[in-house]
C-alpha positions as a printed NumPy array, in Angstrom:
array([[ -0.261,   0.088,   0.128],
       [  2.791,   2.508,   1.065],
       [  4.465,   1.686,  -1.94 ],
       [  1.07 ,   2.569,  -4.756],
       [  1.392,   5.872,  -2.198],
       [  4.721,   6.101,  -3.153],
       [  4.061,   5.86 ,  -7.498],
       [  1.731,   8.192,  -6.993],
       [  2.85 ,  10.527,  -5.365],
       [  5.679,  10.296,  -7.42 ],
       [  3.512,  10.442, -10.82 ],
       [  1.663,  13.131,  -9.137],
       [  5.001,  15.219,  -8.6  ],
       [  6.358,  14.432, -12.306],
       [  2.931,  15.659, -13.649],
       [  2.664,  18.603, -11.752],
       [  6.424,  18.899, -12.683],
       [  5.468,  18.843, -16.114],
       [  3.15 ,  21.271, -16.456],
       [  5.259,  24.133, -14.855],
       [  7.949,  22.548, -17.062],
       [  5.246,  23.106, -20.063],
       [  4.558,  26.873, -18.266],
       [  7.486,  28.346, -18.282],
       [  8.341,  27.049, -20.907],
       [  5.179,  28.993, -23.306],
       [  6.138,  31.449, -21.254],
       [  8.814,  31.387, -22.219],
       [  8.563,  31.11 , -25.326],
       [  5.18 ,  33.363, -25.754],
       [  5.595,  35.941, -24.05 ],
       [  7.799,  38.828, -24.674],
       [  9.096,  42.359, -22.967],
       [  8.072,  45.268, -24.798],
       [  6.997,  48.235, -22.299],
       [  9.53 ,  49.139, -19.208],
       [  8.732,  51.464, -16.586],
       [ 10.91 ,  52.279, -13.453],
       [ 11.024,  55.684, -13.247],
       [ 14.687,  55.721, -13.076],
       [ 15.55 ,  58.39 , -14.886],
       [ 13.039,  60.715, -12.697],
       [ 11.356,  62.042, -15.313],
       [  7.602,  60.93 , -16.028],
       [  8.256,  58.719, -19.23 ],
       [  5.991,  59.283, -21.051],
       [  3.708,  58.914, -17.457],
       [  0.96 ,  61.423, -16.904],
       [ -2.93 ,  61.534, -15.174],
       [ -6.631,  61.007, -16.76 ],
       [ -7.932,  62.912, -18.325],
       [ -6.184,  65.605, -15.768],
       [ -7.66 ,  65.191, -13.071],
       [ -5.014,  64.014, -10.597],
       [ -1.598,  65.529, -10.085],
       [  1.706,  63.649, -10.851],
       [  5.131,  63.21 ,  -9.468],
       [  8.361,  62.097,  -9.552],
       [  9.073,  60.998,  -5.987],
       [ 12.928,  59.884,  -4.105],
       [ 11.138,  59.362,  -1.318],
       [  9.99 ,  54.888,  -1.21 ],
       [ 10.61 ,  52.654,  -4.52 ],
       [  9.292,  49.72 ,  -5.053],
       [ 13.054,  48.982,  -6.834],
       [ 15.66 ,  51.304,  -7.015],
       [ 15.436,  54.967,  -6.374],
       [ 12.192,  56.027,  -7.633],
       [  9.107,  56.273,  -7.914],
       [  6.409,  57.956,  -9.265],
       [  3.38 ,  58.977,  -6.789],
       [ -0.322,  60.005,  -8.431],
       [ -2.205,  63.166,  -5.76 ],
       [ -5.035,  65.715,  -5.962],
       [ -6.83 ,  62.742,  -7.278],
       [-10.49 ,  64.415,  -7.767],
       [-12.053,  61.64 ,  -9.269],
       [-11.22 ,  57.881,  -8.698],
       [-10.439,  57.522, -11.933],
       [ -7.838,  60.048, -12.368],
       [ -4.752,  58.147, -12.4  ],
       [ -1.592,  57.337, -13.375],
       [ -1.682,  56.549, -16.734],
       [  0.013,  55.193, -20.565],
       [ -0.47 ,  55.389, -23.947],
       [  0.696,  52.269, -25.519],
       [ -1.175,  52.246, -28.418],
       [  2.069,  52.403, -30.25 ],
       [  3.703,  49.397, -28.609],
       [  0.734,  46.448, -28.944],
       [  0.257,  44.539, -31.878],
       [ -3.527,  43.776, -33.059],
       [ -5.331,  40.778, -32.176],
       [ -2.807,  40.542, -28.943],
       [ -2.626,  39.163, -25.55 ],
       [ -0.784,  41.496, -23.726],
       [  0.108,  40.536, -19.664],
       [  1.678,  43.31 , -17.365],
       [  2.237,  43.573, -13.809],
       [  3.425,  46.609, -11.759],
       [  4.272,  46.968,  -8.014],
       [  1.3  ,  49.605,  -6.151],
       [  1.486,  51.222,  -2.309],
       [ -1.102,  52.872,  -1.355],
       [ -3.729,  52.492,   1.619],
       [ -5.821,  51.615,  -1.082],
       [ -7.872,  49.006,  -3.286],
       [ -6.302,  49.774,  -6.106],
       [ -7.441,  48.758,  -9.442],
       [ -4.713,  48.343, -12.981],
       [ -7.585,  49.285, -16.51 ],
       [ -7.898,  50.153, -19.813],
       [ -9.943,  52.402, -22.168],
       [ -8.879,  51.131, -25.122],
       [-12.119,  53.258, -27.944],
       [-12.543,  51.08 , -31.242],
       [-12.904,  51.301, -34.511],
       [-16.384,  53.198, -34.112],
       [-14.649,  55.42 , -32.029],
       [-17.044,  54.9  , -28.883],
       [-14.946,  54.292, -25.436],
       [-14.48 ,  51.806, -23.483],
       [-13.49 ,  50.887, -19.975],
       [-12.276,  47.362, -18.309],
       [-10.174,  46.97 , -14.9  ],
       [ -8.288,  44.029, -15.468],
       [ -6.487,  43.425, -12.222],
       [ -6.817,  44.748,  -8.203],
       [ -4.865,  44.744,  -5.204],
       [ -5.502,  46.054,  -1.052],
       [ -2.234,  47.839,  -1.012],
       [ -0.478,  49.241,   2.191],
       [  0.769,  53.074,   1.829],
       [  4.1  ,  50.788,   3.831],
       [  4.152,  48.044,   0.582],
       [  4.961,  47.234,  -2.249],
       [  1.853,  44.57 ,  -3.513],
       [  2.517,  43.407,  -7.007],
       [ -0.333,  43.455,  -9.498],
       [ -0.77 ,  41.62 , -12.318],
       [ -3.094,  40.798, -15.106],
       [ -3.891,  40.407, -18.295],
       [ -5.322,  41.519, -21.614],
       [ -6.773,  41.062, -25.551],
       [ -5.841,  43.398, -27.389],
       [ -8.696,  42.692, -30.826],
       [ -8.29 ,  43.876, -33.836],
       [-10.573,  46.957, -33.917],
       [ -9.119,  48.952, -30.579],
       [ -7.091,  51.855, -31.778],
       [ -6.15 ,  53.305, -28.66 ],
       [ -5.525,  52.133, -25.778],
       [ -4.969,  53.693, -22.246],
       [ -3.661,  51.735, -20.126],
       [ -4.173,  53.294, -16.316],
       [ -4.306,  52.846, -12.48 ],
       [ -7.056,  53.96 , -10.024],
       [ -9.543,  53.251,  -6.92 ],
       [-12.812,  52.158,  -6.753],
       [-14.747,  54.615,  -4.96 ],
       [-12.06 ,  57.409,  -1.983],
       [ -9.192,  60.047,  -3.231],
       [ -6.973,  58.235,  -2.092],
       [ -2.577,  58.662,  -3.013],
       [ -1.021,  56.084,  -4.2  ],
       [  2.748,  55.377,  -5.875],
       [  3.136,  52.457,  -8.649],
       [  6.619,  51.192,  -9.381],
       [  8.763,  48.447, -12.054],
       [  5.522,  48.401, -14.818],
       [  6.007,  45.38 , -17.461],
       [  4.09 ,  45.471, -20.349],
       [  4.113,  41.299, -22.054],
       [  2.665,  40.491, -25.417],
       [  2.619,  36.84 , -26.841],
       [  3.808,  38.427, -30.271],
       [  6.185,  34.967, -31.302],
       [  2.92 ,  33.729, -33.349],
       [  2.196,  36.841, -34.691],
       [  3.107,  37.426, -39.116],
       [  3.125,  41.288, -39.508],
       [  0.295,  41.74 , -42.395],
       [  2.415,  44.546, -43.555],
       [  3.424,  42.632, -47.086],
       [  2.181,  42.425, -50.573],
       [  1.237,  39.623, -52.895],
       [  4.657,  39.698, -53.953],
       [  6.201,  38.84 , -50.039],
       [  7.639,  42.119, -49.815],
       [  7.759,  45.012, -46.651],
       [  8.534,  48.036, -45.413],
       [  8.058,  49.53 , -42.01 ],
       [  8.352,  53.003, -41.462],
       [  7.476,  52.817, -37.09 ],
       [  5.44 ,  55.446, -37.955],
       [  2.269,  52.96 , -36.956],
       [  3.629,  51.648, -33.848],
       [  5.893,  48.551, -33.905],
       [  4.233,  47.159, -37.36 ],
       [  5.093,  43.397, -35.716],
       [  7.861,  43.409, -34.944],
       [  8.43 ,  41.868, -31.298],
       [ 12.08 ,  42.051, -28.805],
       [ 14.131,  38.368, -29.707],
       [ 15.242,  37.559, -26.346],
       [ 14.958,  39.429, -22.845],
       [ 15.622,  43.257, -23.744],
       [ 12.244,  45.894, -24.817],
       [ 11.804,  47.025, -27.979],
       [ 10.013,  51.393, -28.362],
       [  8.37 ,  52.453, -31.001],
       [ 10.223,  56.124, -30.642],
       [  9.778,  59.728, -31.689],
       [ 13.373,  60.532, -30.554],
       [ 15.165,  59.452, -33.608],
       [ 14.259,  58.168, -37.395],
       [ 15.856,  58.071, -40.704],
       [ 12.629,  59.793, -42.169],
       [  9.479,  60.783, -40.847],
       [  8.464,  60.613, -36.821],
       [  9.128,  58.321, -35.377],
       [ 11.333,  54.677, -35.549],
       [ 12.728,  51.206, -33.084],
       [ 14.434,  51.694, -30.309],
       [ 16.618,  48.156, -28.795],
       [ 16.737,  49.4  , -25.645],
       [ 17.447,  46.768, -21.74 ],
       [ 19.689,  44.298, -23.552],
       [ 21.608,  41.732, -21.748],
       [ 22.997,  39.883, -23.732],
       [ 24.972,  40.78 , -27.918],
       [ 21.822,  38.557, -30.304],
       [ 18.797,  40.148, -28.324],
       [ 17.992,  42.459, -31.16 ],
       [ 14.195,  43.255, -33.335],
       [ 13.147,  41.716, -34.651],
       [ 10.028,  40.142, -37.399],
       [  8.452,  37.187, -38.78 ],
       [  8.174,  37.264, -42.69 ],
       [  7.043,  35.632, -45.382],
       [  8.944,  35.697, -48.316],
       [  8.822,  32.937, -50.789],
       [ 11.442,  31.069, -50.162],
       [ 13.555,  30.196, -53.929],
       [ 12.846,  34.085, -55.558],
       [ 16.002,  36.14 , -54.235],
       [ 14.705,  39.867, -51.458],
       [ 16.988,  43.021, -51.253],
       [ 16.578,  43.279, -48.133],
       [ 17.836,  46.822, -46.174],
       [ 17.521,  48.923, -42.899],
       [ 19.194,  51.908, -41.81 ],
       [ 20.143,  51.98 , -38.397],
       [ 21.358,  54.704, -35.973],
       [ 23.418,  54.18 , -32.635],
       [ 24.646,  57.613, -30.609],
       [ 25.634,  55.975, -26.843],
       [ 28.802,  57.442, -24.208],
       [ 29.097,  53.781, -23.366],
       [ 30.298,  53.11 , -26.762],
       [ 33.18 ,  52.765, -29.277],
       [ 32.448,  55.592, -32.144],
       [ 32.637,  52.381, -34.436],
       [ 30.132,  49.626, -34.772],
       [ 29.503,  46.214, -36.638],
       [ 26.522,  46.043, -36.948],
       [ 24.632,  42.702, -39.174],
       [ 20.602,  41.571, -40.698],
       [ 20.127,  37.897, -40.43 ],
       [ 18.095,  36.075, -41.067],
       [ 17.343,  32.186, -39.09 ],
       [ 14.604,  29.664, -40.305],
       [ 13.602,  26.329, -40.266],
       [ 14.624,  24.005, -42.155],
       [ 14.719,  20.13 , -42.814],
       [ 13.218,  20.874, -38.322],
       [ 16.33 ,  22.544, -37.958],
       [ 16.909,  26.631, -37.234],
       [ 19.735,  27.335, -39.789],
       [ 20.864,  31.514, -38.363],
       [ 22.041,  33.554, -41.767],
       [ 23.912,  36.451, -42.336],
       [ 22.6  ,  38.733, -44.876],
       [ 25.321,  41.424, -44.453],
       [ 26.997,  43.131, -42.297],
       [ 28.772,  46.415, -42.153],
       [ 30.866,  49.101, -39.592],
       [ 28.842,  51.917, -38.331],
       [ 29.825,  54.759, -37.588],
       [ 27.914,  56.281, -33.89 ],
       [ 25.738,  59.135, -34.169],
       [ 24.587,  59.26 , -38.143],
       [ 22.087,  57.078, -39.881],
       [ 24.146,  53.654, -42.47 ],
       [ 22.103,  51.422, -44.507],
       [ 22.567,  47.4  , -44.894],
       [ 21.974,  46.247, -47.153],
       [ 22.473,  42.888, -48.934],
       [ 20.558,  40.509, -50.664],
       [ 19.878,  36.543, -49.975],
       [ 17.52 ,  33.803, -51.307],
       [ 15.845,  31.21 , -49.236],
       [ 16.068,  28.061, -50.324],
       [ 12.653,  25.891, -51.277],
       [ 11.154,  24.155, -47.914],
       [ 12.279,  26.815, -45.872],
       [  9.589,  27.97 , -42.734],
       [  8.978,  31.371, -39.64 ],
       [ 10.888,  33.19 , -41.905],
       [ 12.166,  36.393, -38.776],
       [ 13.717,  38.75 , -40.108],
       [ 16.692,  41.156, -37.692],
       [ 18.826,  43.336, -37.06 ],
       [ 21.524,  42.906, -34.564],
       [ 25.011,  43.538, -33.216],
       [ 28.162,  41.115, -33.432],
       [ 30.186,  39.614, -30.248],
       [ 32.809,  41.698, -28.947],
       [ 35.017,  39.578, -27.545],
       [ 36.281,  36.998, -28.655],
       [ 36.814,  34.416, -26.162],
       [ 33.236,  34.387, -25.819],
       [ 31.77 ,  36.41 , -23.004],
       [ 29.907,  39.649, -22.87 ],
       [ 32.996,  41.464, -21.312],
       [ 32.276,  45.059, -22.717],
       [ 29.348,  47.691, -22.313],
       [ 30.057,  47.817, -26.073],
       [ 27.764,  44.527, -26.431],
       [ 24.74 ,  45.659, -25.181],
       [ 24.353,  49.391, -26.135],
       [ 20.764,  50.817, -27.231],
       [ 19.893,  50.825, -30.545],
       [ 17.569,  53.174, -33.775],
       [ 16.316,  51.168, -36.717],
       [ 14.036,  52.872, -39.647],
       [ 12.94 ,  52.079, -43.277],
       [ 13.398,  48.188, -42.796],
       [ 12.534,  46.745, -46.607],
       [ 12.411,  43.467, -48.103],
       [ 11.929,  43.701, -51.985],
       [ 11.93 ,  41.608, -54.99 ],
       [ 15.369,  41.291, -56.531],
       [ 14.268,  41.758, -60.045],
       [ 12.989,  44.157, -59.573],
       [ 14.754,  45.931, -56.773],
       [ 17.314,  46.355, -59.352],
       [ 14.919,  47.433, -62.502],
       [ 13.852,  50.183, -59.179],
       [ 17.246,  50.201, -59.388],
       [ 18.008,  50.841, -62.435],
       [ 14.164,  53.668, -63.851],
       [ 15.919,  55.111, -60.469],
       [ 19.156,  55.575, -61.768],
       [ 17.656,  56.201, -66.066],
       [ 15.701,  58.86 , -64.39 ],
       [ 18.602,  60.78 , -62.258],
       [ 20.994,  60.731, -64.852],
       [ 17.863,  62.042, -66.979],
       [ 17.079,  64.586, -64.452],
       [ 20.839,  66.05 , -64.257],
       [ 21.313,  65.891, -67.588],
       [ 18.138,  68.165, -68.1  ],
       [ 20.333,  69.748, -64.298],
       [ 23.451,  70.556, -66.011],
       [ 21.572,  70.971, -70.26 ],
       [ 19.289,  74.328, -67.578],
       [ 22.476,  74.791, -65.432],
       [ 25.368,  75.601, -68.942],
       [ 21.589,  77.852, -70.816],
       [ 21.463,  79.422, -67.42 ],
       [ 24.877,  80.118, -67.738],
       [ 25.495,  80.747, -71.201],
       [ 22.816,  83.761, -70.255],
       [ 24.785,  84.935, -68.085],
       [ 27.546,  85.871, -70.024],
       [ 26.57 ,  86.227, -72.572],
       [ 24.876,  89.806, -70.027],
       [ 27.403,  89.985, -68.784],
       [ 29.895,  90.498, -72.047],
       [ 26.584,  92.964, -72.815],
       [ 26.805,  94.608, -69.45 ],
       [ 29.975,  95.268, -69.952],
       [ 30.231,  96.095, -73.543],
       [ 27.717,  99.108, -72.766],
       [ 30.451, 100.253, -69.415],
       [ 32.748, 100.154, -71.868],
       [ 30.927, 102.371, -74.252],
       [ 29.895, 104.678, -71.456],
       [ 34.057, 104.897, -70.691],
       [ 35.849, 103.904, -73.61 ],
       [ 36.919, 106.086, -76.438],
       [ 35.634, 103.861, -79.457],
       [ 38.752, 105.299, -81.936],
       [ 41.59 , 104.315, -79.579],
       [ 40.904, 102.654, -75.925],
       [ 42.155, 105.025, -74.34 ],
       [ 39.199, 106.357, -71.241],
       [ 36.937, 108.949, -73.529],
       [ 36.226, 112.191, -71.283],
       [ 32.967, 110.796, -69.587],
       [ 35.321, 109.335, -67.706],
       [ 38.025, 112.024, -67.752],
       [ 35.333, 114.457, -65.474],
       [ 34.93 , 112.038, -62.907],
       [ 37.543, 111.511, -62.594],
       [ 38.475, 115.215, -62.05 ],
       [ 34.875, 115.458, -58.969],
       [ 36.069, 113.04 , -57.363],
       [ 39.727, 114.3  , -57.965],
       [ 38.33 , 117.345, -56.744],
       [ 36.395, 116.82 , -53.629],
       [ 38.686, 113.921, -52.084],
       [ 41.747, 116.578, -52.752],
       [ 44.65 , 114.473, -50.531],
       [ 45.27 , 112.558, -53.456],
       [ 46.016, 115.009, -55.738],
       [ 50.048, 115.149, -54.034],
       [ 50.916, 112.157, -54.942],
       [ 50.09 , 112.001, -59.23 ],
       [ 51.638, 113.432, -61.813],
       [ 48.994, 114.764, -65.022],
       [ 51.149, 114.904, -68.06 ],
       [ 48.679, 116.809, -70.863],
       [ 50.107, 115.644, -75.037],
       [ 48.465, 116.2  , -78.542],
       [ 49.611, 115.054, -81.844],
       [ 51.109, 117.894, -83.706],
       [ 50.225, 119.214, -87.261],
       [ 47.434, 117.24 , -86.981],
       [ 45.987, 120.185, -90.029],
       [ 48.407, 120.184, -91.643],
       [ 48.359, 115.444, -92.156],
       [ 44.563, 116.438, -92.638],
       [ 45.157, 119.127, -95.378],
       [ 48.637, 117.206, -97.044],
       [ 47.979, 113.617, -96.854],
       [ 44.245, 113.149, -95.807],
       [ 41.803, 112.415, -92.995],
       [ 42.839, 109.166, -92.761],
       [ 46.327, 109.341, -91.371],
       [ 44.606, 112.342, -89.978],
       [ 43.199, 109.182, -87.549],
       [ 45.636, 107.099, -87.721],
       [ 48.434, 109.931, -86.579],
       [ 45.789, 109.936, -83.09 ],
       [ 45.707, 106.673, -82.36 ],
       [ 49.594, 105.651, -82.204],
       [ 49.719, 108.981, -80.252],
       [ 47.041, 106.697, -77.802],
       [ 48.843, 104.225, -79.028],
       [ 52.447, 105.744, -77.872],
       [ 50.175, 105.977, -74.568],
       [ 49.318, 103.573, -73.374],
       [ 52.071, 101.349, -73.74 ],
       [ 54.635, 103.813, -72.244],
       [ 52.59 , 104.311, -68.949],
       [ 50.962, 100.804, -68.775],
       [ 49.258, 100.309, -65.191],
       [ 50.728, 102.889, -63.513],
       [ 48.368, 105.162, -64.917],
       [ 45.127, 105.936, -66.948],
       [ 45.24 , 107.492, -70.79 ],
       [ 42.019, 110.219, -71.222],
       [ 40.871, 111.281, -74.713],
       [ 39.425, 115.061, -73.75 ],
       [ 39.347, 115.81 , -77.382],
       [ 39.714, 115.131, -80.971],
       [ 44.175, 114.756, -80.36 ],
       [ 44.08 , 115.881, -76.83 ],
       [ 45.453, 113.403, -74.289],
       [ 46.039, 113.47 , -70.326],
       [ 46.973, 110.725, -68.964],
       [ 47.122, 110.945, -64.887],
       [ 49.832, 108.511, -63.155],
       [ 51.946, 107.538, -60.239],
       [ 55.021, 108.951, -61.106],
       [ 56.355, 111.635, -63.536],
       [ 57.271, 109.5  , -67.213],
       [ 58.   , 112.828, -68.637],
       [ 61.225, 111.126, -69.473],
       [ 59.892, 107.572, -70.83 ],
       [ 57.431, 109.215, -73.38 ],
       [ 59.618, 110.54 , -75.205],
       [ 62.523, 108.474, -75.262],
       [ 59.363, 106.306, -77.186],
       [ 57.997, 109.291, -79.008],
       [ 61.73 , 110.296, -80.333],
       [ 62.254, 106.59 , -81.232],
       [ 58.053, 106.507, -82.733],
       [ 58.379, 109.881, -84.603],
       [ 61.653, 108.285, -86.638],
       [ 59.384, 105.996, -88.774],
       [ 57.929, 106.786, -91.256],
       [ 54.691, 105.785, -91.87 ],
       [ 53.153, 107.97 , -95.249],
       [ 53.137, 110.752, -93.288],
       [ 55.558, 113.004, -90.64 ],
       [ 53.877, 112.513, -87.118],
       [ 55.423, 113.157, -83.081],
       [ 54.091, 114.561, -80.38 ],
       [ 54.567, 117.731, -77.2  ],
       [ 54.557, 116.468, -73.947],
       [ 53.743, 118.669, -70.608],
       [ 53.902, 117.365, -66.614],
       [ 53.389, 118.874, -63.675],
       [ 52.283, 117.394, -59.76 ],
       [ 51.66 , 118.561, -56.973],
       [ 53.157, 122.475, -56.045],
       [ 52.928, 123.038, -52.153],
       [ 54.423, 127.328, -53.133],
       [ 52.294, 127.414, -56.306],
       [ 49.913, 125.717, -54.939],
       [ 49.308, 126.191, -51.184],
       [ 48.282, 123.504, -48.483],
       [ 45.436, 122.232, -49.961],
       [ 46.115, 121.005, -54.108],
       [ 43.665, 121.625, -56.349],
       [ 43.331, 119.55 , -59.856],
       [ 42.844, 122.233, -62.275],
       [ 45.348, 124.244, -60.497],
       [ 47.603, 121.196, -62.394],
       [ 46.213, 120.233, -64.896],
       [ 46.911, 123.945, -65.936],
       [ 50.738, 123.904, -65.609],
       [ 50.861, 120.761, -67.352],
       [ 49.219, 122.024, -70.173],
       [ 51.847, 125.433, -70.059],
       [ 54.592, 123.035, -69.853],
       [ 53.161, 121.095, -72.847],
       [ 52.749, 124.376, -74.688],
       [ 56.26 , 125.643, -73.701],
       [ 57.417, 121.887, -75.539],
       [ 55.755, 121.749, -78.433],
       [ 57.392, 125.866, -79.695],
       [ 60.789, 124.295, -78.405],
       [ 60.115, 121.614, -80.958],
       [ 62.059, 122.205, -84.424],
       [ 58.432, 120.581, -87.124],
       [ 59.184, 122.818, -90.354],
       [ 59.807, 119.379, -91.568],
       [ 55.51 , 119.188, -91.253]])
């Protein structure tokens, strides 16, 4: 009899242990942590008060663990307490488990406010415990998220009273292991931009996966992988890509951690079942730089017979001995704009995109060239207009308008007249050349004189044609001797008519001009010097 009882007890124990084992295994396989609020950042972490009918504070005097909790005071309604909008972190048609710790002399209820697709508000309490203010009590409950829920808010309340209370260590788990993302088309292609929550992505192992607006590659949201406990903890999504078809897998990844080195290797990986065994394949890997978004992209073809396919983004193990011994192994990171595309369609689209870029670039280059041509043409026209307004067309010297403007400036800024030399010049016996050798040669004599002046003076001054054969040169040094030498050489060259010119140079004379120089006085003195030079020359041959 005792033997029978013993055997019965053993079998009963084994049966109970098996049940417990199955339960634990199921929980570890089916439930994944999708949100954790421990308030250790000394911030509300997106928590607020339902309806604004109470006040929440970060409480540093008591905590279920760590140093901080959230307390609610000044409650005006029994339903008003701490609340968290979890719409973006849960998936439709899933079951979630919420556990939290509460402290306060009241019965504290864990409830959900949810809005369905018809806009109807619903309220449901799914867990409650009688609590005390001198201890922390665990509250745990399950809630089913139906497909038609469009907004979901977790909140804590009391049945009737308005007692103050505190909450801490709120964790939300979801049975998302069997969810296949519905964001695919008929070709097994996917695109995830996380603008509508986690979009079917789940945590791979013990970690937290959050939909966040802190960083994003495009749009306003991305997926954050944080609270990682092992290097392979990663965001993962179950997909139904077709076997035997090449797909291009890509994702944008960014990490920004003070605990990490400047570069970190990330990989796109696939896990699938093949011939009854789990297979892990790396699609691509790349060293990424901290603080900027980088693209991971590669191609992979699933073998025929592959099933239960999961795509993940993860880091590699830094240490060579296989142990997690560096903070780099557990850094938080962000994922955005994940796509799975048929390679043939992807390559075709890429070629079309390249062609469009080429055509647009060609149009931009052609338009730019045309605009530059117009600008150059107008610039040349503007320069021609400016030149016609300031230069003498016949000789290339500055014209009368430019000369008069220069004189006006020198009259305004008399101090400039102290360091200039004015040379007056005209062609000798121009009338004789016109009368005896023709007006054409007379014009040639004027051009010849201008050419000599421009060549000799160069960049050391300016040459102005002020009349028919009259020129005035304003220079920064006395060039009279050089001009006379060049004129002697030039007048010795007979080109069908006699040629020579007279010069006269003057500058500021303090004794004659006084303390304030006068440009017109200097010009008049140079004119006198020119006529002296003209009379001293032997012009009998003209």
